[in-house]
XYZ file of C-alpha atoms in Angstrom:
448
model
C 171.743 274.272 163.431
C 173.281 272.543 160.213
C 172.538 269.160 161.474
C 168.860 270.304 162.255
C 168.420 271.777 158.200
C 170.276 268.991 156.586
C 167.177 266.324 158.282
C 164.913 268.607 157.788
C 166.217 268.948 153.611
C 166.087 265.076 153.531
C 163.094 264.365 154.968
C 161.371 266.451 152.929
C 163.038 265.079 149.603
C 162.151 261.525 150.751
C 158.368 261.297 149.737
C 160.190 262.921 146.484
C 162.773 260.667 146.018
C 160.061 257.769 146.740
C 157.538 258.740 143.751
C 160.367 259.001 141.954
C 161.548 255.759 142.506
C 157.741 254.297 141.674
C 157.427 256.028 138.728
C 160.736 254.936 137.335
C 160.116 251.222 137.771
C 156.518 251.307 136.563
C 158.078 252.930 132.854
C 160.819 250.572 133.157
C 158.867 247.547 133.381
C 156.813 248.998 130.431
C 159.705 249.191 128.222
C 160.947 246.134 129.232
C 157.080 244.839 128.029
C 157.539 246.535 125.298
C 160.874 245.497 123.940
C 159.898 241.745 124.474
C 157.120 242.127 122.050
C 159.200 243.913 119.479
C 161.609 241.403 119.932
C 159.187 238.623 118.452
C 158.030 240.560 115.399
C 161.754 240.940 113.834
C 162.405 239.044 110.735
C 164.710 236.098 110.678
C 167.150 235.785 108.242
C 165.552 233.298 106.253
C 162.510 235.773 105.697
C 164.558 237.697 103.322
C 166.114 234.808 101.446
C 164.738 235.150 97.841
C 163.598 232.731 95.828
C 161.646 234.573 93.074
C 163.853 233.820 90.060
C 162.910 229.907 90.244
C 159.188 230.710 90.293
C 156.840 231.754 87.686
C 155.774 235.006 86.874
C 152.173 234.859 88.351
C 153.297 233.012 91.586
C 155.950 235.764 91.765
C 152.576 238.186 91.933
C 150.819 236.074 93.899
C 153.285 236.096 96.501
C 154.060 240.175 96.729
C 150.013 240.455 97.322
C 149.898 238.641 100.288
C 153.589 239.684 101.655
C 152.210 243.338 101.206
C 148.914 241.968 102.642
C 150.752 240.042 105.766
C 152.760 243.413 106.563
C 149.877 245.868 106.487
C 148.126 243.056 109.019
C 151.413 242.400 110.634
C 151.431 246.813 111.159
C 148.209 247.364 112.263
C 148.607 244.601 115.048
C 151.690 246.174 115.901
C 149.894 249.503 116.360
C 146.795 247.826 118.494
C 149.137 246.365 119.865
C 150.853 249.611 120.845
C 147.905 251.110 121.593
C 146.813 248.636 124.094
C 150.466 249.090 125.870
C 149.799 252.591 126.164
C 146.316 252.607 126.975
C 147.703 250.085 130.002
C 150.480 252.496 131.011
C 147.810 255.133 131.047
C 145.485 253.176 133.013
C 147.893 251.819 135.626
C 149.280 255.687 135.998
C 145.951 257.346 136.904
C 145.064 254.346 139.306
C 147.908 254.814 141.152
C 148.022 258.791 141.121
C 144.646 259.826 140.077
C 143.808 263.408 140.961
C 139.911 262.053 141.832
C 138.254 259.056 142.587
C 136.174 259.173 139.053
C 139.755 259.624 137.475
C 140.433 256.167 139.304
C 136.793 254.344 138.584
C 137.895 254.937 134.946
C 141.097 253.678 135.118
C 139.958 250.327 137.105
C 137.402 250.049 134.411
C 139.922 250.134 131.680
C 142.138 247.498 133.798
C 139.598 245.051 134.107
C 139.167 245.463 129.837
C 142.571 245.004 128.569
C 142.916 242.217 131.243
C 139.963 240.452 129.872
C 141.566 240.298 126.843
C 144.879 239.106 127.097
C 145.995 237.057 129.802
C 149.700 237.636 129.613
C 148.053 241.928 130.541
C 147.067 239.764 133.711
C 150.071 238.562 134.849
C 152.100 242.028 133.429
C 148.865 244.051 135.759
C 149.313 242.062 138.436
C 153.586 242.786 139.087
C 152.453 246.626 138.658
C 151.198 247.029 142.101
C 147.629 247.675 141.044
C 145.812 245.013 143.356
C 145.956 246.444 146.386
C 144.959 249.567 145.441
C 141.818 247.666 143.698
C 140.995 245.698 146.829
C 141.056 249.045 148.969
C 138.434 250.805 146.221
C 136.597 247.426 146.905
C 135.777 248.214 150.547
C 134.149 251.587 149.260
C 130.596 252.755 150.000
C 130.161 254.463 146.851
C 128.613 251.639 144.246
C 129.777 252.920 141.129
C 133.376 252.743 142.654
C 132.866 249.342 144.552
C 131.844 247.760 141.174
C 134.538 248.614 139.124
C 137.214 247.523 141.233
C 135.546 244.094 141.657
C 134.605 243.628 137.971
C 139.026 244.153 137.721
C 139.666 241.976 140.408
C 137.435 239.373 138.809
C 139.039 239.520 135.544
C 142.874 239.891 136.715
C 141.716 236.719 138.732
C 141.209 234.521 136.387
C 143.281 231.991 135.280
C 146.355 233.452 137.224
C 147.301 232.082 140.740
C 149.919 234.945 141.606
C 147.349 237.170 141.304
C 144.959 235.217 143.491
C 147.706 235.276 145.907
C 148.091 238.821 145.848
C 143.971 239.655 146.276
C 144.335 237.490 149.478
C 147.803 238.831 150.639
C 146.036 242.818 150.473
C 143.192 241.475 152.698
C 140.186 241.436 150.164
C 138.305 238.752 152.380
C 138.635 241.543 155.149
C 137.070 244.147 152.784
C 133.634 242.149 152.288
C 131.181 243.888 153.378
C 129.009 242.988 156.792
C 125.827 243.179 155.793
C 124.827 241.838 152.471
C 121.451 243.572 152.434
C 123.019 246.957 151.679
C 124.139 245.222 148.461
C 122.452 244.890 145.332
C 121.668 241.565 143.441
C 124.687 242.712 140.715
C 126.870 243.644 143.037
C 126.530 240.470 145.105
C 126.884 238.108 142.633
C 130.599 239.901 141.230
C 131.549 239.343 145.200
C 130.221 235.949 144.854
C 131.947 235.033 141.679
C 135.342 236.921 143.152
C 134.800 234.496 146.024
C 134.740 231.605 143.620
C 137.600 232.034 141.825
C 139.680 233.132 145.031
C 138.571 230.031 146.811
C 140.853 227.383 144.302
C 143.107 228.590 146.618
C 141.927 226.501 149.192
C 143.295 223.153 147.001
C 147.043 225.013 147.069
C 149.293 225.281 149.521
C 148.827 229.156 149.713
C 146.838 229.379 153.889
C 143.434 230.455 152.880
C 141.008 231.271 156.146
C 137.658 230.468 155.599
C 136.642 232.103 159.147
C 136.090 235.824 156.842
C 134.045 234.453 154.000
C 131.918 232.236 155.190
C 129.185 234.715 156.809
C 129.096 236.351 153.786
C 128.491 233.068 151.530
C 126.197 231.835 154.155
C 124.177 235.418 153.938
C 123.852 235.421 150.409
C 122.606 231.665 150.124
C 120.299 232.216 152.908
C 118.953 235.395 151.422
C 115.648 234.874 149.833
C 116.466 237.823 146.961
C 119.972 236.419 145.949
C 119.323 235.304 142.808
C 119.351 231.365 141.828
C 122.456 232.105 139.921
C 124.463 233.965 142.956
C 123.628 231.333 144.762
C 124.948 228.417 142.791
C 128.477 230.479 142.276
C 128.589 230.453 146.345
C 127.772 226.760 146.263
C 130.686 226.568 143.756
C 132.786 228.462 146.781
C 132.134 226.645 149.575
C 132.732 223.231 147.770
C 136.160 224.572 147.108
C 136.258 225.118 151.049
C 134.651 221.733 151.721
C 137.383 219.689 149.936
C 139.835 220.749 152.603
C 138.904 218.506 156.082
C 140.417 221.203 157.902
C 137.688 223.785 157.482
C 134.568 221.478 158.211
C 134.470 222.957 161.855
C 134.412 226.431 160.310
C 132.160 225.385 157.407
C 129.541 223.179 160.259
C 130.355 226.136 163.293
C 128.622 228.923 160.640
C 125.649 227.098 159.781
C 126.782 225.979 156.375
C 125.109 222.273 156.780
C 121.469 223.457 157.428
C 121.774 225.953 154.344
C 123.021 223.661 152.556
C 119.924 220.880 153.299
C 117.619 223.767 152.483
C 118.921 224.167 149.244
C 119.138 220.652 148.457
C 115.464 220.406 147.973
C 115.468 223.081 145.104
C 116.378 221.482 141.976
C 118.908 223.868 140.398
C 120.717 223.844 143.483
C 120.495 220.212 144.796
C 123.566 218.807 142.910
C 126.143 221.788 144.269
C 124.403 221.301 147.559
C 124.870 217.317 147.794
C 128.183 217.443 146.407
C 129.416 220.085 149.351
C 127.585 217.400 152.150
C 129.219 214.766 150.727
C 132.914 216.214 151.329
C 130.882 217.297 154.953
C 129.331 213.929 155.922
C 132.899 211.746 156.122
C 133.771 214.528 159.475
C 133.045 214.026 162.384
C 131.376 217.478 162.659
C 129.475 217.303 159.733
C 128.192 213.839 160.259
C 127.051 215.155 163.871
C 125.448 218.236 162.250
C 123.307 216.031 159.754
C 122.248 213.620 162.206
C 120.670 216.458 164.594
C 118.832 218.184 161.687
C 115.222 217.568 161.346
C 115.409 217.463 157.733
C 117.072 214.281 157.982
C 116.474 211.534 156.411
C 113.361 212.951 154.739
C 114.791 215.484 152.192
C 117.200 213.094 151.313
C 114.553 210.030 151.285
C 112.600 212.544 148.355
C 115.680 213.242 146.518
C 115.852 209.425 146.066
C 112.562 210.066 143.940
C 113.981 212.398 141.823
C 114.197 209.807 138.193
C 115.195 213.332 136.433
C 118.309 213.927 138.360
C 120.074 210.669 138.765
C 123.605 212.521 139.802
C 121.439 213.659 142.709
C 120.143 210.430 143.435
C 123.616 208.924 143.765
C 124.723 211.892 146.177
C 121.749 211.569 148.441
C 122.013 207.622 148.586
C 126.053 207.981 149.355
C 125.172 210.749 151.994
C 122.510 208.194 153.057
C 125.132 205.575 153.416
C 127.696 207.247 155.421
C 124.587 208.241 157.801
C 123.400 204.369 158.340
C 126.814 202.884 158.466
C 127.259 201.788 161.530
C 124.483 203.736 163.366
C 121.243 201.721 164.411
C 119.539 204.787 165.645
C 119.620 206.295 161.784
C 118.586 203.573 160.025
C 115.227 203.073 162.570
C 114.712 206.687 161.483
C 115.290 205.567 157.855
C 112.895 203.161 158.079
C 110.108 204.935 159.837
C 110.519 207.586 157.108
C 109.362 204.999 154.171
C 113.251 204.495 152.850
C 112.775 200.601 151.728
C 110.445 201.188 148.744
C 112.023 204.085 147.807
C 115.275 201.738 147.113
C 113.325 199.186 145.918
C 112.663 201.841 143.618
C 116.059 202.926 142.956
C 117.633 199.220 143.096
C 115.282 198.639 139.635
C 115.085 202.132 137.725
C 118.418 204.433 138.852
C 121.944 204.201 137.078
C 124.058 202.267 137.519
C 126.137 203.792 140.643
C 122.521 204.766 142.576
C 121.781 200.909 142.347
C 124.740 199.663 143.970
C 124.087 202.560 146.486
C 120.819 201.439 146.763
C 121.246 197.539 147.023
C 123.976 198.115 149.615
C 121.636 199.908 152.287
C 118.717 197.212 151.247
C 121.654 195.000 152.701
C 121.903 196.561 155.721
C 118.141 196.704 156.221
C 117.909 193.020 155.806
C 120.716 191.864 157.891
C 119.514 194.269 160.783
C 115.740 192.591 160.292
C 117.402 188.851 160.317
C 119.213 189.552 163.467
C 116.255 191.104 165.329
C 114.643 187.854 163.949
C 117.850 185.555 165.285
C 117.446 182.226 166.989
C 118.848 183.989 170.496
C 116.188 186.789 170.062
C 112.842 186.721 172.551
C 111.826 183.373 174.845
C 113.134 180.168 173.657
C 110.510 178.318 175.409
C 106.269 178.175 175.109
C 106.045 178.597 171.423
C 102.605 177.972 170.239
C 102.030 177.032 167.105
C 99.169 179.216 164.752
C 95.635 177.902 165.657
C 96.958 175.441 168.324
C 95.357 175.676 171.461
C 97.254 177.186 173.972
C 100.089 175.262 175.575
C 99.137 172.608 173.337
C 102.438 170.989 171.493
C 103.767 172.019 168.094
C 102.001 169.506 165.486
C 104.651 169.393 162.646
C 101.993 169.787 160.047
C 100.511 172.789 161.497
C 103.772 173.988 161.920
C 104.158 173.966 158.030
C 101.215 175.499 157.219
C 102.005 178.447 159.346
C 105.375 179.234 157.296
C 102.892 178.329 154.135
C 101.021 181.703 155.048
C 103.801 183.696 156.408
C 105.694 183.182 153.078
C 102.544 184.005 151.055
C 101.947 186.962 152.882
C 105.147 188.475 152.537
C 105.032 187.923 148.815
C 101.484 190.037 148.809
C 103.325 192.599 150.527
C 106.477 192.481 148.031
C 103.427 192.301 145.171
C 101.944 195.735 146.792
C 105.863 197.243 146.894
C 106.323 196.033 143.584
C 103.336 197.320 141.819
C 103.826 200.986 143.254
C 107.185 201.265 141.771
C 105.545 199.394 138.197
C 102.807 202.246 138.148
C 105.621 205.260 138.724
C 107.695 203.342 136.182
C 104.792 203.183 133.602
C 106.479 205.885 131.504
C 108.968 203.469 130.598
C 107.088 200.749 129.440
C 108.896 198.432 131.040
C 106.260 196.995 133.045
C 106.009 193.348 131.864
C 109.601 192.952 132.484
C 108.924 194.351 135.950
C 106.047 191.425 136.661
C 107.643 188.786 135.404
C 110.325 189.533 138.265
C 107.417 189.798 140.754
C 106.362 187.038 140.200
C 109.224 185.112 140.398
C 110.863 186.910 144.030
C 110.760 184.653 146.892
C 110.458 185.340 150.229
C 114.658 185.079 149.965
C 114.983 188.221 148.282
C 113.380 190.560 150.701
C 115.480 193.666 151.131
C 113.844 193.965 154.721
């Protein structure tokens, strides 16, 4: 009967003894906060050293002003100080055993301020135990409550990796919600720009899935009322993710790649967009995605015509690139889409990188049209010369006329190419420079 009371006595004291315990380390920590700042205000020695009786009388005066001055300054920091401290304590004790969830909303509110302002709050939050209970009021239906804890999360995120640690070890990318649509355009771009900052993780050795945030980053960039901002903070996300080789099957198996082409053809997007293929096109997945799309080569063909946005013009060519290298069946498509004056284009009026790009798929182009061309290509017998009658034997002469007008029209046809790209480069007023090098091509110097 003892035996039965005594477990009974201690198993009632142990939720006791256990908020006890909490309690007692939370204030202890404070102090120890505390004491460390206190600890760098004290004087030194060498601050009371005086050395008034060598100085004159009005340097003497001088001098009190501004001591009196630096410790009224050097006092009321103290007592923001202070006050911050306390307002911290205060904060971190009603988040962890507030009464009501408004008690709680308030106190996450007042987490995410002092953590905004000083980052070493941040790191001192974060070792409080706070997190979790901010990523659990983050999975809330109630928006008021939902938006607080994010706004803290965002703020105790930044800059600090243990903290980003901690958001993923409590299961925040669990805690996103299913359906973006119940979410307002606020609310989905603090998730998005939560998202952001956790996804640095991704270049650390801490394990970051991408399997639980990547239908939500896909939603919201697919969504047609996510704002243009939202957006470009998911782009910023799943660039992160891209970097890493090892999540391209997650990134291409969730539709990233098609999104992603979609949003290359909007301006404000198309750099974030291009950059995140980039990292995608050197897989194997992501090259196989991007050669199955219908969208390519065309949307990146009219990116090359972008003269505003020359980074995009050097991501599109070096997506462009990887596509054609080595692949016969791309470049025909290339080529049927119009891609040779376009990089004419580029060769002549894009910087410096996008005409290397540029010149080094003309390359291509021309060494694919010279072998098609090759001495080992079609019959080697029956030739007829132009205007010979047929079977009739190759007169020499006639022979050399016939190259005469092949070369000549193939420099009509370069005149034509050329001219186009003088009349879109008219702004420049460059044009003269651009004829005299018409003029002068050869046959030679066809690209293709």
């Amino acid at each position: 009967m003892s035996d039965s009371n005594s477990t009974a006595t201690s198993s009632s004291a142990s939720p006791i003894w256990l908020y006890s315990y909490t309690k007692l380390r939370f204030f202890n920590r404070i102090r120890r906060f505390l004491r460390s700042k206190n600890a760098r205000k004290r004087p030194t020695p060498s601050d009371h050293f005086d050395t008034s009786s060598s100085r004159p009388a009005n340097v003497i005066s001088n001098n009190n002003e501004a001591t009196m001055a630096g410790q009224v300054l050097e006092k009321q920091s103290g007592d923001d100080h202070e006050d911050d401290v306390l307002g911290l304590q205060r904060a971190v004790k009603k988040l962890h055993f507030g009464v009501c969830w408004e008690e709680r909303e308030l106190a996450a509110m007042e987490v995410g301020t002092l953590a905004k302002e000083d980052v070493k709050v941040r790191k001192l939050v974060g070792g409080l135990g706070v997190i979790p209970v901010l990523v659990s009021m983050a999975a809330s239906e109630v928006v008021a409550r939902r938006r607080a804890a994010v706004s803290a999360l965002i703020e105790l995120a930044n800059g600090t990796y243990t903290n980003k640690a901690l958001m993923a070890e409590a299961g925040i990318f669990s805690k996103l919600p299913k359906d973006i649509n119940i979410l307002d355009e606020p609310t989905r771009h603090q998730f998005a720009e939560l998202l952001f900052l956790l996804s640095s993780l991704a270049n650390t050795q801490f394990p970051l899935s991408s399997l639980e945030t990547l239908p939500f980053l896909v939603g919201i960039i697919e969504s047609g009322t996510s704002s243009i901002e939202t957006k470009e903070t998911c782009l910023g996300a799943l660039y992160n993710l891209s970097t890493i080789l090892d999540n391209a099957g997650n990134l291409v198996s969730n539709g990233v790649v098609e999104a992603l082409l979609n949003l290359s053809s909007i301006k404000e997007l198309s750099e974030k967009a291009l950059a995140t293929l980039g990292n995608l096109v050197v897989t194997l997945m992501g090259k196989k995605a991007m050669e199955n799309s219908a969208a390519v080569p065309e949307s990146l063909i009219e990116i090359l015509t972008w003269e505003d946005k020359p980074k995009c013009q050097e991501l599109s060519s070096y997506i462009l690139m990887i596509l054609a290298h080595q692949s016969s069946d791309q470049r025909v498509k290339m080529a049927d889409s119009g891609i040779v004056p376009i990089l004419l284009e580029v060769a002549l009026l894009g910087s410096s990188l996008a005409q290397k790009r540029a010149l080094k798929l003309l390359q291509w182009f021309k060494d694919e049209r010279q072998a098609k061309m090759g001495p080992h290509s079609g019959p080697q017998t029956a030739r007829f010369a132009i205007g010979s009658p047929l079977g009739s034997p190759v007169n020499p002469r006639e022979a050399q006329q016939g190259k005469k007008m092949m070369k000549n029209l193939v420099k009509q046809s370069l005149y034509k190419n050329m001219e186009m790209i003088t009349r879109r480069a008219s702004a420049s007023g460059d044009s003269s420079k651009l004829k005299s090098l018409i003029i002068s091509t050869s046959s030679k110097s066809l690209p293709y």
